[in-house]
Every structure is written in structure tokens, then in C-alpha cells.
Amino acid sequence: MKKSIWLLMTTFLLTVCFGVLSFGQKTYAAEPTPGKKAILVVSFGTTYQDTRKLNIESVENKIKAAFPEYEVRRAFTSRIIIKRIAEREGLKIDTEKQALDKLKAEGYSEVIVQPLHMVAGDEYDKVRRAVDTYAQNKSFDRIVLGRPLLYFAGQEERPDDYLTAIEAIQSQLPKLNRNEAVVLIGHGGAHPANAAYAALQMRFADAGLKNVFVNTVDGEGYPSLDSVIAKLKEQKIKKVTVMPLMLVAGDHANNDIGGDEADSAKTRLINAGFKVDAAIRGLGQNQIIQNIFVQHVQDAIANNYTERGKDRPPIPEIN
């Protein structure tokens, strides 16, 4: 009898202790599974459903087709766009950090992070910081960050991202007469990487395309629209076609570039005396641009011409 009571008490105490220990346990990510590989495609995002499909999903699908051995996931860097899509469509899209957390929890061992940004500016830095963190924490056996559209200028041992982009953009330019020009308008901003737009302008001129001009929407960026207008007048241009130098034809493209608002690029050019057409189409629809991003993924997989998170000091967080 005493022995039975002792056994019951021992069992009870062990059960209670195990329960207390289990209550405090955390759920840890799965150990990386060798050969489990993913490509995370990261863009700024857009609330425009049609252009999201035409310009973002099209690139993602091209990457999926090129690398069938990889799981391909999506993330956006714009928190505002993610929030608006969730409110309007009930669709949950991950940030770059959320997407990497999921891949870690699911036991992926290799992750290639390919941004679809035009330049290595503020949004690209968000992705870089995330990759740096996961690389330093050794969350994956391998994590590599691909480069944006415009990154390397021409050198013998590296690709010329500017020349490649120019060739792609040239394929969708209208045929221009002597007194006609195209103004390509990017996002811009105060980040030093936005000097890429001025470099692109110089590379267009070097390529003999002297009636193609580059401008940015952001007032802090360069070249400014005022400086472009001055050059258009110097060249006695009469007709201008404005086009977005952006992955997607979203809010900026439809309003700030081709809209009828008083401060849009189209309106300002009309007020400056030019006849203006607006060709509103995101670069993500351009199949050559799609192929460029596929090549950037390939370069990242091969560790060629990439940003490797573990090889650089981390970029400090910005409050």
C-alpha cells in the first residue's frame, strides 16, 4: 500500500515538474536542412493590383522558371504599402524581415535575397541590414544579397549594369526626331546612392542618346526637372515623352509623372512650352529588365558581383 502511494506521489511530482518546464519552453526554428534553398524577391511594392501583376509578379515568375530548384518568396520594403494592401484587399505581404524569419523557421539552409530596386538607396539598405543581421547570427548556412538594377559601372572584371540597363530601356523608347526627347523619371532622394541617376544620364550621353534625359520625382534628388527643362530648351526640343524609370507604374508614375496635377512632371513640362506625351509603363514589364534580374540572381548564387552580408560591417539601424 505504502509503495503504491509512493509511486503515485512520484508520478504526480514528475508530471508537475515536466509541465512547469514545458510551460517556459520557447519554440525554436528548425535546424537548417541541407539542400533546402529559397530565393526571396524583394521590391518596394505597390497598391496598384494590375501593375503589381505586370511588373512584380512577372519578374518573380521569370525567376521561378529560371531556378526551379529554389522556393521563390515575395517581400515588400514599404510598410505603408503593406498596410494599405492588407486593409483594402485582405492580403498579407511580408516585410523583408518577416519573410526571412519564416524561411529560418522552416529550416531553409540557403537563401538568395534579390532586390528589385533601381539603385542601392534607402530601400535597398533596409534589405542589406536584414541580410547582415541574419548572416552575423548564422541563421542560415548561406545567405547572399544580390545587387539592384544599377550598381556596377563598367570595368573589365565586372558587368556594366548601366550599359545593360540602357540597352533594355532603349528597347521601349519611341522613335525620336531631332526636336523630340524622352525624360525618364526615377524616384530619387537624398541618399548618396541616388547619384546613380546622374551617372545614368552621363552614360546615355556616352552612348550617343543625347535626347534621353534622366530626372527624379523627389525634390532632393538630382538631376532636377528644372535642370532637364533648361537642357531641353538648349537643344530646341519641341516634344517630350515622359516615362517612369521605376519597376512599377504605381502612384508616382500615374500622378507625379503623368498626372494632370499642377506639380506633375507632365504639367510642368507643358507649362514650360513643350508638347508632352506620357508613356506610363513600369520597367518590370520589360522582358530584358526581367532577364537582368534573373542574371543578378545567378550572380548571387555563384557569389559573383554580389553583396555578401558576412563580408561587410553592418549598416547601423536608422530610427
Short mmCIF file of C-alpha atoms in Angstrom, two decimals:
data_model
loop_
_atom_site.label_atom_id
_atom_site.label_comp_id
_atom_site.label_asym_id
_atom_site.label_seq_id
_atom_site.Cartn_x
_atom_site.Cartn_y
_atom_site.Cartn_z
CA MET A 1 0.00 0.00 0.00
CA LYS A 2 2.77 2.39 1.05
CA LYS A 3 4.70 1.50 -2.11
CA SER A 4 1.67 2.32 -4.29
CA ILE A 5 1.19 5.68 -2.61
CA TRP A 6 4.89 6.48 -3.07
CA LEU A 7 4.70 5.63 -6.79
CA LEU A 8 1.61 7.80 -7.25
CA MET A 9 3.26 10.77 -5.48
CA THR A 10 6.45 10.36 -7.53
CA THR A 11 4.49 10.24 -10.79
CA PHE A 12 2.48 13.32 -9.74
CA LEU A 13 5.60 15.33 -8.89
CA LEU A 14 7.36 14.36 -12.12
CA THR A 15 4.28 15.36 -14.12
CA VAL A 16 4.05 18.74 -12.37
CA CYS A 17 7.77 19.44 -12.83
CA PHE A 18 7.66 18.47 -16.52
CA GLY A 19 4.62 20.66 -17.02
CA VAL A 20 6.32 23.66 -15.39
CA LEU A 21 9.44 23.17 -17.51
CA SER A 22 7.39 22.77 -20.68
CA PHE A 23 5.38 25.91 -19.91
CA GLY A 24 8.51 28.03 -20.06
CA GLN A 25 9.90 26.50 -23.25
CA LYS A 26 10.30 28.58 -26.43
CA THR A 27 9.60 27.35 -29.92
CA TYR A 28 12.88 27.34 -31.78
CA ALA A 29 13.40 27.49 -35.53
CA ALA A 30 14.01 24.27 -37.32
CA GLU A 31 17.63 23.32 -37.92
CA PRO A 32 18.69 24.22 -41.47
CA THR A 33 18.02 21.36 -43.84
CA PRO A 34 20.87 20.80 -46.32
CA GLY A 35 19.72 21.45 -49.87
CA LYS A 36 16.61 23.39 -48.82
CA LYS A 37 17.00 26.59 -50.84
CA ALA A 38 14.96 29.75 -51.37
CA ILE A 39 15.09 32.99 -53.33
CA LEU A 40 13.47 35.97 -51.62
CA VAL A 41 12.45 38.60 -54.20
CA VAL A 42 12.12 41.98 -52.51
CA SER A 43 10.58 45.10 -54.05
CA PHE A 44 9.26 48.40 -52.75
CA GLY A 45 5.73 47.25 -53.59
CA THR A 46 2.63 48.92 -54.99
CA THR A 47 -1.07 49.16 -54.13
CA TYR A 48 -1.98 49.03 -57.84
CA GLN A 49 -3.09 45.43 -58.41
CA ASP A 50 -2.71 45.42 -62.19
CA THR A 51 0.79 46.87 -62.19
CA ARG A 52 1.77 44.57 -59.31
CA LYS A 53 0.95 41.63 -61.55
CA LEU A 54 2.56 43.11 -64.67
CA ASN A 55 5.75 44.42 -63.09
CA ILE A 56 6.48 42.48 -59.88
CA GLU A 57 4.83 39.12 -60.38
CA SER A 58 6.22 38.92 -63.91
CA VAL A 59 9.79 39.21 -62.59
CA GLU A 60 9.09 36.71 -59.83
CA ASN A 61 7.70 34.25 -62.36
CA LYS A 62 10.78 34.68 -64.57
CA ILE A 63 12.98 33.89 -61.58
CA LYS A 64 10.83 30.86 -60.67
CA ALA A 65 11.15 29.50 -64.20
CA ALA A 66 14.93 30.05 -64.25
CA PHE A 67 15.59 28.43 -60.85
CA PRO A 68 13.08 25.60 -60.32
CA GLU A 69 15.23 24.04 -57.58
CA TYR A 70 14.60 27.11 -55.37
CA GLU A 71 11.46 28.10 -53.48
CA VAL A 72 10.66 31.69 -54.53
CA ARG A 73 9.06 34.04 -51.99
CA ARG A 74 7.94 37.69 -52.06
CA ALA A 75 8.55 40.60 -49.69
CA PHE A 76 7.96 44.38 -49.85
CA THR A 77 10.05 47.03 -48.13
CA SER A 78 7.31 49.68 -47.93
CA ARG A 79 5.43 49.27 -44.65
CA ILE A 80 2.79 51.77 -45.77
CA ILE A 81 2.03 49.79 -48.93
CA ILE A 82 1.90 46.52 -46.97
CA LYS A 83 -0.59 48.10 -44.55
CA ARG A 84 -2.79 49.52 -47.32
CA ILE A 85 -2.90 46.23 -49.23
CA ALA A 86 -3.93 44.41 -46.05
CA GLU A 87 -6.70 46.95 -45.40
CA ARG A 88 -8.02 47.12 -48.97
CA GLU A 89 -7.50 43.57 -50.19
CA GLY A 90 -7.12 41.50 -47.05
CA LEU A 91 -3.81 40.30 -48.50
CA LYS A 92 -0.84 39.83 -46.15
CA ILE A 93 2.55 40.56 -47.68
CA ASP A 94 5.70 40.11 -45.60
CA THR A 95 8.39 42.66 -44.93
CA GLU A 96 11.93 41.52 -45.71
CA LYS A 97 12.43 40.62 -42.03
CA GLN A 98 9.18 38.68 -41.72
CA ALA A 99 9.95 36.71 -44.85
CA LEU A 100 13.43 35.81 -43.59
CA ASP A 101 12.00 34.81 -40.21
CA LYS A 102 9.63 32.40 -41.95
CA LEU A 103 12.41 30.88 -44.04
CA LYS A 104 14.51 30.42 -40.92
CA ALA A 105 11.61 28.81 -39.05
CA GLU A 106 11.01 26.45 -41.98
CA GLY A 107 14.60 25.24 -41.94
CA TYR A 108 15.94 26.71 -45.19
CA SER A 109 19.72 26.44 -45.38
CA GLU A 110 20.45 28.70 -48.37
CA VAL A 111 18.70 32.00 -49.09
CA ILE A 112 19.37 34.27 -52.04
CA VAL A 113 17.87 37.71 -51.46
CA GLN A 114 17.27 39.58 -54.73
CA PRO A 115 16.01 43.16 -54.52
CA LEU A 116 14.13 44.67 -57.46
CA HIS A 117 15.11 48.23 -56.55
CA MET A 118 16.62 50.55 -59.14
CA VAL A 119 19.56 51.77 -57.02
CA ALA A 120 21.22 50.86 -53.72
CA GLY A 121 19.38 53.60 -51.80
CA ASP A 122 17.30 53.71 -48.62
CA GLU A 123 15.02 50.80 -49.51
CA TYR A 124 17.96 48.65 -50.57
CA ASP A 125 19.66 49.48 -47.26
CA LYS A 126 16.67 48.03 -45.39
CA VAL A 127 17.28 44.73 -47.14
CA ARG A 128 21.03 44.95 -46.59
CA ARG A 129 20.58 45.46 -42.85
CA ALA A 130 18.33 42.42 -42.63
CA VAL A 131 20.78 40.25 -44.58
CA ASP A 132 23.67 41.46 -42.41
CA THR A 133 21.77 40.54 -39.25
CA TYR A 134 20.91 37.03 -40.42
CA ALA A 135 24.44 36.47 -41.73
CA GLN A 136 26.04 37.54 -38.44
CA ASN A 137 23.61 35.42 -36.41
CA LYS A 138 24.35 32.44 -38.70
CA SER A 139 20.62 31.89 -39.13
CA PHE A 140 21.28 30.14 -42.45
CA ASP A 141 24.18 28.13 -43.76
CA ARG A 142 24.35 30.67 -46.58
CA ILE A 143 22.62 33.98 -47.24
CA VAL A 144 23.61 36.24 -50.14
CA LEU A 145 22.30 39.63 -51.23
CA GLY A 146 22.01 40.36 -54.95
CA ARG A 147 22.53 43.82 -56.40
CA PRO A 148 19.88 46.27 -57.65
CA LEU A 149 19.43 47.25 -61.29
CA LEU A 150 22.10 49.98 -61.25
CA TYR A 151 25.15 49.09 -59.16
CA PHE A 152 28.40 48.43 -61.02
CA ALA A 153 29.82 50.82 -63.59
CA GLY A 154 31.83 49.29 -66.39
CA GLN A 155 35.12 47.62 -65.55
CA GLU A 156 36.78 44.74 -67.34
CA GLU A 157 36.32 42.26 -64.50
CA ARG A 158 32.71 43.19 -63.74
CA PRO A 159 29.46 43.65 -65.68
CA ASP A 160 28.35 47.14 -66.63
CA ASP A 161 24.93 47.45 -65.02
CA TYR A 162 24.39 50.90 -66.54
CA LEU A 163 25.06 49.83 -70.11
CA THR A 164 22.89 46.73 -69.69
CA ALA A 165 20.02 48.82 -68.31
CA ILE A 166 20.39 51.36 -71.14
CA GLU A 167 20.12 48.58 -73.73
CA ALA A 168 16.95 47.33 -72.02
CA ILE A 169 15.38 50.80 -71.75
CA GLN A 170 16.29 51.59 -75.34
CA SER A 171 14.06 48.71 -76.47
CA GLN A 172 10.96 50.56 -75.26
CA LEU A 173 11.83 54.11 -76.29
CA PRO A 174 9.71 55.73 -79.01
CA LYS A 175 11.34 56.67 -82.30
CA LEU A 176 12.59 60.22 -81.84
CA ASN A 177 13.05 63.03 -84.36
CA ARG A 178 15.68 65.72 -83.88
CA ASN A 179 13.36 68.04 -81.91
CA GLU A 180 11.90 65.27 -79.72
CA ALA A 181 13.16 63.84 -76.41
CA VAL A 182 12.37 61.35 -73.67
CA VAL A 183 12.53 62.22 -69.99
CA LEU A 184 12.95 59.16 -67.76
CA ILE A 185 11.86 59.85 -64.19
CA GLY A 186 13.05 57.81 -61.20
CA HIS A 187 12.20 58.05 -57.53
CA GLY A 188 15.28 59.86 -56.27
CA GLY A 189 16.02 61.17 -52.78
CA ALA A 190 18.84 62.36 -50.52
CA HIS A 191 20.67 59.01 -50.26
CA PRO A 192 24.19 59.14 -51.78
CA ALA A 193 23.31 56.16 -53.99
CA ASN A 194 20.92 58.38 -55.92
CA ALA A 195 23.98 59.73 -57.72
CA ALA A 196 23.32 56.66 -59.89
CA TYR A 197 20.66 58.69 -61.74
CA ALA A 198 23.19 61.37 -62.68
CA ALA A 199 25.63 58.63 -63.71
CA LEU A 200 22.93 57.06 -65.87
CA GLN A 201 22.34 60.42 -67.55
CA MET A 202 26.04 60.64 -68.42
CA ARG A 203 26.04 57.06 -69.71
CA PHE A 204 23.08 57.82 -72.00
CA ALA A 205 25.08 60.72 -73.43
CA ASP A 206 28.17 58.49 -73.81
CA ALA A 207 26.01 56.00 -75.72
CA GLY A 208 25.03 58.75 -78.17
CA LEU A 209 21.47 59.08 -76.82
CA LYS A 210 21.67 62.82 -76.26
CA ASN A 211 17.90 63.32 -76.45
CA VAL A 212 17.22 61.00 -73.47
CA PHE A 213 17.20 62.73 -70.09
CA VAL A 214 17.02 61.40 -66.54
CA ASN A 215 15.12 63.11 -63.76
CA THR A 216 13.83 62.19 -60.29
CA VAL A 217 10.47 62.72 -58.61
CA ASP A 218 11.95 63.54 -55.21
CA GLY A 219 12.85 67.22 -54.90
CA GLU A 220 16.09 66.34 -53.09
CA GLY A 221 17.31 64.22 -55.99
CA TYR A 222 19.41 65.16 -58.98
CA PRO A 223 19.04 65.77 -61.88
CA SER A 224 16.16 68.12 -61.11
CA LEU A 225 13.34 68.73 -63.57
CA ASP A 226 14.36 72.40 -63.79
CA SER A 227 17.85 71.40 -64.97
CA VAL A 228 16.31 69.00 -67.51
CA ILE A 229 13.96 71.71 -68.82
CA ALA A 230 16.95 74.02 -69.31
CA LYS A 231 18.75 71.34 -71.35
CA LEU A 232 15.63 70.62 -73.41
CA LYS A 233 15.41 74.29 -74.33
CA GLU A 234 19.12 74.42 -75.18
CA GLN A 235 18.58 71.56 -77.64
CA LYS A 236 15.44 73.26 -79.04
CA ILE A 237 13.25 70.26 -78.15
CA LYS A 238 9.57 70.71 -79.01
CA LYS A 239 8.01 67.42 -77.95
CA VAL A 240 8.74 65.37 -74.81
CA THR A 241 7.66 61.87 -73.80
CA VAL A 242 7.79 61.28 -70.04
CA MET A 243 8.38 57.72 -68.85
CA PRO A 244 8.85 56.22 -65.36
CA LEU A 245 12.32 54.93 -64.54
CA MET A 246 10.73 52.66 -61.95
CA LEU A 247 9.98 48.97 -61.59
CA VAL A 248 6.23 49.59 -61.31
CA ALA A 249 3.85 52.16 -62.78
CA GLY A 250 2.21 52.97 -59.45
CA ASP A 251 1.25 56.16 -57.64
CA HIS A 252 4.37 58.13 -58.60
CA ALA A 253 4.09 57.16 -62.25
CA ASN A 254 0.38 57.84 -62.60
CA ASN A 255 0.24 61.04 -60.55
CA ASP A 256 3.67 62.66 -60.10
CA ILE A 257 4.87 61.84 -63.62
CA GLY A 258 1.92 61.51 -66.00
CA GLY A 259 -0.89 63.06 -63.93
CA ASP A 260 -2.77 66.30 -64.55
CA GLU A 261 -1.91 67.83 -61.17
CA ALA A 262 -0.23 71.23 -61.19
CA ASP A 263 3.07 69.85 -59.86
CA SER A 264 3.31 66.72 -62.03
CA ALA A 265 6.21 66.42 -64.47
CA LYS A 266 3.79 66.34 -67.38
CA THR A 267 2.06 69.59 -66.34
CA ARG A 268 5.31 71.39 -65.57
CA LEU A 269 6.73 70.47 -68.98
CA ILE A 270 3.53 71.63 -70.71
CA ASN A 271 3.74 74.93 -68.80
CA ALA A 272 7.36 75.23 -69.93
CA GLY A 273 6.14 75.21 -73.54
CA PHE A 274 6.60 71.59 -74.62
CA LYS A 275 4.13 69.24 -76.21
CA VAL A 276 4.04 66.25 -73.84
CA ASP A 277 3.08 62.59 -74.11
CA ALA A 278 3.10 60.23 -71.12
CA ALA A 279 4.11 56.60 -71.63
CA ILE A 280 3.26 55.11 -68.25
CA ARG A 281 4.72 51.64 -68.08
CA GLY A 282 6.80 50.04 -65.34
CA LEU A 283 10.21 48.59 -66.19
CA GLY A 284 9.09 45.27 -64.70
CA GLN A 285 7.10 44.68 -67.91
CA ASN A 286 10.27 44.90 -69.95
CA GLN A 287 11.42 41.34 -70.63
CA ILE A 288 15.05 42.43 -70.94
CA ILE A 289 14.84 44.03 -67.47
CA GLN A 290 13.33 40.78 -66.19
CA ASN A 291 16.30 38.90 -67.66
CA ILE A 292 18.71 41.32 -66.00
CA PHE A 293 17.27 40.48 -62.57
CA VAL A 294 17.48 36.77 -63.40
CA GLN A 295 21.17 37.32 -64.17
CA HIS A 296 21.63 39.16 -60.87
CA VAL A 297 20.16 36.15 -59.07
CA GLN A 298 22.54 33.88 -60.97
CA ASP A 299 25.44 36.11 -59.97
CA ALA A 300 24.34 35.92 -56.33
CA ILE A 301 24.10 32.13 -56.44
CA ALA A 302 27.61 31.98 -57.93
CA ASN A 303 28.90 34.65 -55.50
CA ASN A 304 29.86 36.84 -58.45
CA TYR A 305 29.49 40.63 -58.21
CA THR A 306 27.22 40.45 -55.15
CA GLU A 307 26.75 41.98 -51.73
CA ARG A 308 27.70 39.27 -49.22
CA GLY A 309 26.26 40.06 -45.81
CA LYS A 310 29.02 38.39 -43.79
CA ASP A 311 31.82 40.26 -45.59
CA ARG A 312 30.91 43.79 -44.54
CA PRO A 313 30.43 45.69 -41.30
CA PRO A 314 26.70 46.06 -40.60
CA ILE A 315 24.84 49.21 -41.59
CA PRO A 316 23.52 50.87 -38.41
CA GLU A 317 19.77 50.92 -37.88
CA ILE A 318 18.03 54.23 -38.63
CA ASN A 319 15.42 55.38 -36.11
#
